[in-house]
């Protein structure tokens, strides 16, 4: 049975049992504790936590998931991967343990002809929490299994919590016995033998303190008992397809088969190669799904995970012997299998493939560059007598050049060196800690949301009126400082204020928060920032300008109208530029991020190459033509499927309400996007759009920046003033300005060339006198000189000329050091007689460079180097003189 059919039967089974089928959510999740959706229940967390009311009493889904904590271990086991699909059924206060057990057991054991999976009952073992006798009896009663077939396990295996105070409860797993070839009888810790395929979580407890997975307090029973289950689709597929591991099922193995074709190697022939085959198959699929949901390669957060996956895949193919571009061969294979379920992969293929292939090209260059840098580092370690590459060097290769640590380890081993892995891991951990601290510090104290949830539970949600008005009469729900509620805020203090109603727009969807003031009797607050730390609650970061604020004071909240006008222009302008971008470049140029504040916008989009000047002008022109057309701007609410059917663009990285979403359109179908921001009513109200720059923000991602409204006109006015000053200075008209400047630049270049020619002639003219001044060092003519202001190329030219002028009959050495600024460049040239006498330019330049605090090298006839301390130039030449003396004496 293929995976698509297994998935279809799962959904049909639960739909027939009254569940609403919910489409998979995006892999990107707004949870600050998660990079990606890592379990099927994640999209339903607000319902389980009581933050939102579920729209259905029972639901079922097949959710895309990615788990990446142990990427290095992928392929080493045969049941874990980074991307997987989790089938689940969920009850929100509807059925409980008996219902969940009945539904799961029925699907697992029902004959194939009746729409089930037909797994043998004799191979199935339910596991339960050892302190849940109710579940034991239910399993025996519903399935008819004897007591010894129901396995009792402890908290670490069969009790579930989210790791924080909140809902929790015992769970039951369905284990499948794969037989003695996979482990010992009765050893239920042997996961290969007793494969867990389904986990049924019985949410019944309220946890008040969670200190670890097995150490927590149970405060009491939940008001409603919920069911959350998770069934690994890939695990059931390997059983029903009779495969030994998940890498050989129908949606994964075709990539392995393609790698076999490309490399000529065979899967199953070598254990080391098998790990590489599995890494490629897993990472290609995971990367494709992440790019499909809007992730682009980068050096931070989600982008860094994607970059690692792509580069590990490319590296593994290379280790299998394939040196050409691999992803264009492999990605389409995975697309064709996964695209049967996820049609977006076909629709967005141009963008997905463009991002992936550009990253491979960048990594291939990285491999070339990194290999050179590694070779230099390895040579230095060997020269110094060391045996290990430092953790700092390995980290620099990884962090600066994207060089994988496994590649560093392998190449070091090939050269007989070790790597300070402990030091590398420590530096990696410190980097992760800094990233986490930075994420927690952003937007104030919003990392720990417990205090805000308490306010929401006690006082209710904030009535948000940003669409309706710029002013409200309000009351304080709470005052906070340092993440804790306080009784007052004094003059000069910065704190947080939660209102019962507010006109302020909270930062979201790329739009900056509103600015403004909040007045109270005897004082004024300046609004610095506005955020939504939890859904339904609006938190204002404020500074008390005067007076003392207490929670009981009546408040008058007022948004700065000029700020809001500029914000509306910029946000609508972002939509216009996005539509223009797609019109000029094509539909694959999709927004991947944005930010707008009054008068300014920036828009990131997936694109692999820099835009030409004409393309940028075209985007600006299309945008401003849309403004001149005075296109109507409107919005309406609908369900997410309706919005997608209508052609609305759902932006990458954003999450949308499962019920109603807001669609903003400009000029009808010309621009339709899901958006919760504030907007103008007609496009002409944007004023103008002036594109000020286009740049790269990472592999496969570009950025456009622009000014709007008054700020756009101000930018153009400044440009006009610059043009006016230049035309006056150069005594020409604006139309002739470019030609006039071009003429001046050409004349300047000609003059510089003449000066350079004269300077070089003067420099070379000194070669004769330098050669004549050569001293005799034990039978060798040594011309050693310091030339102030000479650069590397000049030094080489001069040294070669001096060597030519030395007598060819006797050994000769020309050593010239150029001092430009603080640095020094040195070139040593040895004539044929000198080389015959055993003198080497390579050895001589190394002796000098070491004195200069640098390095050098080359061949026996010519070598060059440099150093950071030009003040030691005379000492460096003295080192050359000693080396010549030793060499000449030795010969």
Short mmCIF file of C-alpha atoms in Angstrom, two decimals, residues 53-297:
data_model
loop_
_atom_site.label_atom_id
_atom_site.label_comp_id
_atom_site.label_asym_id
_atom_site.label_seq_id
_atom_site.Cartn_x
_atom_site.Cartn_y
_atom_site.Cartn_z
CA UNK A 53 -12.27 28.10 21.45
CA UNK A 54 -11.94 25.19 19.01
CA UNK A 55 -14.26 25.52 16.00
CA UNK A 56 -14.99 21.78 16.06
CA UNK A 57 -15.41 19.20 18.88
CA UNK A 58 -13.20 16.66 17.09
CA UNK A 59 -10.67 17.00 14.27
CA UNK A 60 -8.15 15.01 12.26
CA UNK A 61 -5.08 16.08 10.28
CA UNK A 62 -1.95 14.90 8.54
CA UNK A 63 0.59 17.51 9.60
CA UNK A 64 3.97 18.30 8.05
CA UNK A 65 6.67 18.24 10.74
CA UNK A 66 10.40 18.93 10.99
CA UNK A 67 12.65 18.03 13.90
CA UNK A 68 16.30 19.09 13.74
CA UNK A 69 18.01 18.76 17.15
CA UNK A 70 20.23 15.89 15.99
CA UNK A 71 20.84 16.49 12.30
CA UNK A 72 24.24 14.79 12.54
CA UNK A 73 22.53 11.52 13.55
CA UNK A 74 20.22 11.38 10.53
CA UNK A 75 20.78 8.21 8.56
CA UNK A 76 22.58 6.46 11.39
CA UNK A 77 19.28 5.05 12.65
CA UNK A 78 16.67 3.71 10.25
CA UNK A 79 13.53 5.19 11.84
CA UNK A 80 14.31 8.89 12.34
CA UNK A 81 14.36 11.72 9.83
CA UNK A 82 14.14 15.49 9.88
CA UNK A 83 10.92 15.79 7.84
CA UNK A 84 8.01 13.50 8.61
CA UNK A 85 4.23 13.49 8.50
CA UNK A 86 2.21 13.06 11.67
CA UNK A 87 -1.34 11.75 11.38
CA UNK A 88 -3.50 12.69 14.34
CA UNK A 89 -7.01 12.75 15.72
CA UNK A 90 -8.05 15.29 18.33
CA UNK A 91 -10.94 15.61 20.75
CA UNK A 92 -11.63 18.90 22.52
CA UNK A 93 -13.74 17.86 25.49
CA UNK A 94 -15.66 15.32 23.37
CA UNK A 95 -14.65 11.64 23.55
CA UNK A 96 -11.87 10.45 25.82
CA UNK A 97 -9.83 7.29 26.50
CA UNK A 98 -12.33 4.69 25.38
CA UNK A 99 -13.13 6.55 22.17
CA UNK A 100 -9.48 7.12 21.29
CA UNK A 101 -8.56 3.47 21.88
CA UNK A 102 -11.53 2.17 19.90
CA UNK A 103 -10.86 4.44 16.92
CA UNK A 104 -7.14 3.66 16.79
CA UNK A 105 -7.48 -0.10 17.24
CA UNK A 106 -10.23 -0.30 14.63
CA UNK A 107 -8.15 1.42 11.92
CA UNK A 108 -4.97 -0.52 12.71
CA UNK A 109 -6.57 -3.97 12.69
CA UNK A 110 -9.47 -3.54 10.23
CA UNK A 111 -8.96 -5.69 7.11
CA UNK A 112 -7.62 -4.01 4.00
CA UNK A 113 -10.79 -4.82 2.12
CA UNK A 114 -12.79 -2.84 4.68
CA UNK A 115 -10.62 0.30 4.46
CA UNK A 116 -8.24 -0.48 7.34
CA UNK A 117 -4.55 -1.30 7.52
CA UNK A 118 -4.89 -4.99 8.36
CA UNK A 119 -1.96 -5.24 10.79
CA UNK A 120 -1.75 -8.58 12.62
CA UNK A 121 -3.20 -8.34 16.11
CA UNK A 122 -0.67 -10.90 17.34
CA UNK A 123 2.12 -8.39 16.65
CA UNK A 124 0.51 -5.41 18.38
CA UNK A 125 1.30 -4.43 21.96
CA UNK A 126 -0.42 -1.46 23.62
CA UNK A 127 1.70 0.30 26.25
CA UNK A 128 0.21 2.32 29.11
CA UNK A 129 1.39 4.53 31.95
CA UNK A 130 2.02 2.26 34.90
CA UNK A 131 -0.21 4.39 37.18
CA UNK A 132 -3.16 4.41 34.78
CA UNK A 133 -5.18 1.27 35.63
CA UNK A 134 -8.19 2.70 33.78
CA UNK A 135 -6.29 2.56 30.48
CA UNK A 136 -5.17 -1.02 31.18
CA UNK A 137 -8.74 -2.19 31.64
CA UNK A 138 -9.99 -0.28 28.60
CA UNK A 139 -7.34 -1.81 26.34
CA UNK A 140 -8.19 -5.33 27.55
CA UNK A 141 -11.93 -4.71 27.26
CA UNK A 142 -11.87 -3.08 23.79
CA UNK A 143 -9.24 -5.28 22.14
CA UNK A 144 -9.75 -8.58 23.95
CA UNK A 145 -6.00 -8.80 24.59
CA UNK A 146 -4.75 -10.69 27.65
CA UNK A 147 -3.21 -8.77 30.52
CA UNK A 148 0.37 -9.70 29.59
CA UNK A 149 -0.04 -8.07 26.17
CA UNK A 150 -0.64 -4.64 27.77
CA UNK A 151 2.78 -3.22 28.64
CA UNK A 152 3.19 -0.97 31.72
CA UNK A 153 5.85 1.73 31.37
CA UNK A 154 6.99 4.68 33.50
CA UNK A 155 6.71 8.46 33.23
CA UNK A 156 9.63 8.89 30.85
CA UNK A 157 7.90 6.71 28.24
CA UNK A 158 4.18 7.10 28.89
CA UNK A 159 3.38 10.45 30.47
CA UNK A 160 3.06 13.54 28.30
CA UNK A 161 3.48 17.24 28.98
CA UNK A 162 4.56 20.27 26.97
CA UNK A 163 7.47 20.87 29.34
CA UNK A 164 5.76 23.89 30.96
CA UNK A 165 2.86 24.32 33.37
CA UNK A 166 -0.39 23.48 31.62
CA UNK A 167 -2.17 20.38 30.38
CA UNK A 168 -0.64 16.93 30.70
CA UNK A 169 -1.64 13.34 31.10
CA UNK A 170 -0.84 9.67 30.69
CA UNK A 171 -0.56 8.18 27.23
CA UNK A 172 -0.73 4.87 25.46
CA UNK A 173 1.48 3.76 22.59
CA UNK A 174 0.73 1.11 20.01
CA UNK A 175 3.88 -0.96 19.46
CA UNK A 176 4.42 -3.33 16.53
CA UNK A 177 6.63 -6.37 17.03
CA UNK A 178 8.89 -6.65 13.98
CA UNK A 179 10.31 -9.99 15.08
CA UNK A 180 13.52 -11.42 16.61
CA UNK A 181 15.67 -10.15 13.72
CA UNK A 182 15.27 -6.67 15.22
CA UNK A 183 15.92 -7.39 18.92
CA UNK A 184 15.29 -9.60 21.92
CA UNK A 185 11.87 -10.88 22.97
CA UNK A 186 10.20 -8.70 25.58
CA UNK A 187 12.77 -5.91 25.38
CA UNK A 188 10.30 -3.09 24.86
CA UNK A 189 13.08 -0.53 25.00
CA UNK A 190 14.43 -1.95 21.72
CA UNK A 191 12.67 0.46 19.38
CA UNK A 192 13.75 -1.35 16.23
CA UNK A 193 12.06 -4.53 17.49
CA UNK A 194 8.97 -2.97 19.10
CA UNK A 195 8.32 -0.05 16.80
CA UNK A 196 6.06 2.68 18.18
CA UNK A 197 3.59 3.65 15.48
CA UNK A 198 0.92 5.60 17.40
CA UNK A 199 0.78 7.59 20.63
CA UNK A 200 -2.56 8.36 22.28
CA UNK A 201 -2.31 11.19 24.78
CA UNK A 202 -5.03 11.44 27.42
CA UNK A 203 -4.99 15.07 28.56
CA UNK A 204 -6.59 14.95 32.00
CA UNK A 205 -4.21 16.72 34.42
CA UNK A 206 -3.40 20.36 35.15
CA UNK A 207 0.37 20.60 35.78
CA UNK A 208 1.39 23.44 38.11
CA UNK A 209 5.15 22.93 37.98
CA UNK A 210 7.23 21.02 35.45
CA UNK A 211 10.83 20.63 36.55
CA UNK A 212 11.69 17.85 34.09
CA UNK A 213 10.03 15.17 32.00
CA UNK A 214 9.55 12.99 35.06
CA UNK A 215 9.43 15.61 37.81
CA UNK A 216 6.28 17.74 38.01
CA UNK A 217 3.32 18.60 40.23
CA UNK A 218 -0.28 17.79 39.35
CA UNK A 219 -2.51 20.63 40.57
CA UNK A 220 -5.73 18.84 39.71
CA UNK A 221 -7.96 17.70 36.87
CA UNK A 222 -8.46 19.71 33.70
CA UNK A 223 -11.94 21.25 33.29
CA UNK A 224 -12.22 19.34 29.99
CA UNK A 225 -10.56 16.08 29.07
CA UNK A 226 -8.92 16.17 25.63
CA UNK A 227 -7.40 13.68 23.23
CA UNK A 228 -4.25 14.30 21.19
CA UNK A 229 -2.82 11.46 19.12
CA UNK A 230 0.13 11.18 16.80
CA UNK A 231 0.72 8.42 14.26
CA UNK A 232 3.95 8.39 12.26
CA UNK A 233 2.98 8.02 8.62
CA UNK A 234 6.46 6.91 7.51
CA UNK A 235 6.55 4.20 10.21
CA UNK A 236 3.23 2.71 9.16
CA UNK A 237 4.37 2.92 5.54
CA UNK A 238 7.49 0.86 6.19
CA UNK A 239 5.35 -1.82 7.87
CA UNK A 240 2.66 -1.95 5.17
CA UNK A 241 5.26 -1.83 2.40
CA UNK A 242 7.36 -4.49 4.16
CA UNK A 243 10.50 -2.33 4.18
CA UNK A 244 13.27 -2.54 6.77
CA UNK A 245 13.40 1.22 7.32
CA UNK A 246 11.69 4.51 6.48
CA UNK A 247 14.30 5.40 3.84
CA UNK A 248 13.08 2.61 1.59
CA UNK A 249 9.39 3.59 1.44
CA UNK A 250 7.86 4.86 -1.78
CA UNK A 251 8.11 8.60 -1.04
CA UNK A 252 11.79 8.51 0.01
CA UNK A 253 13.63 5.71 -1.78
CA UNK A 254 13.40 7.13 -5.33
CA UNK A 255 15.99 9.75 -4.32
CA UNK A 256 18.34 6.98 -3.17
CA UNK A 257 17.80 5.18 -6.47
CA UNK A 258 18.67 8.36 -8.36
CA UNK A 259 21.86 8.79 -6.30
CA UNK A 260 22.79 5.19 -7.15
CA UNK A 261 22.35 6.07 -10.83
CA UNK A 262 24.48 9.23 -10.52
CA UNK A 263 27.31 7.72 -8.48
CA UNK A 264 27.45 4.13 -9.65
CA UNK A 265 27.47 2.98 -6.02
CA UNK A 266 24.86 0.65 -4.54
CA UNK A 267 22.75 1.19 -1.47
CA UNK A 268 23.23 -1.70 0.94
CA UNK A 269 26.79 -2.47 -0.15
CA UNK A 270 28.68 -0.41 2.42
CA UNK A 271 27.45 0.81 5.85
CA UNK A 272 29.27 4.15 5.57
CA UNK A 273 27.85 4.79 2.12
CA UNK A 274 24.38 3.78 3.32
CA UNK A 275 24.39 6.59 5.89
CA UNK A 276 25.27 9.04 3.13
CA UNK A 277 22.50 7.71 0.88
CA UNK A 278 19.99 8.16 3.71
CA UNK A 279 21.24 11.64 4.53
CA UNK A 280 20.73 12.71 0.92
CA UNK A 281 17.23 11.21 0.71
CA UNK A 282 16.12 12.77 3.99
CA UNK A 283 17.69 16.20 3.52
CA UNK A 284 16.51 16.63 -0.07
CA UNK A 285 12.91 16.01 0.98
CA UNK A 286 13.17 18.14 4.13
CA UNK A 287 14.84 21.04 2.31
CA UNK A 288 12.26 20.99 -0.46
CA UNK A 289 9.38 21.11 2.02
CA UNK A 290 10.98 23.94 4.01
CA UNK A 291 11.61 26.04 0.90
CA UNK A 292 8.04 25.31 -0.16
CA UNK A 293 6.84 26.90 3.07
CA UNK A 294 8.99 29.98 2.53
CA UNK A 295 12.30 29.33 4.28
CA UNK A 296 15.39 30.61 2.49
CA UNK A 297 19.01 29.67 3.30
#
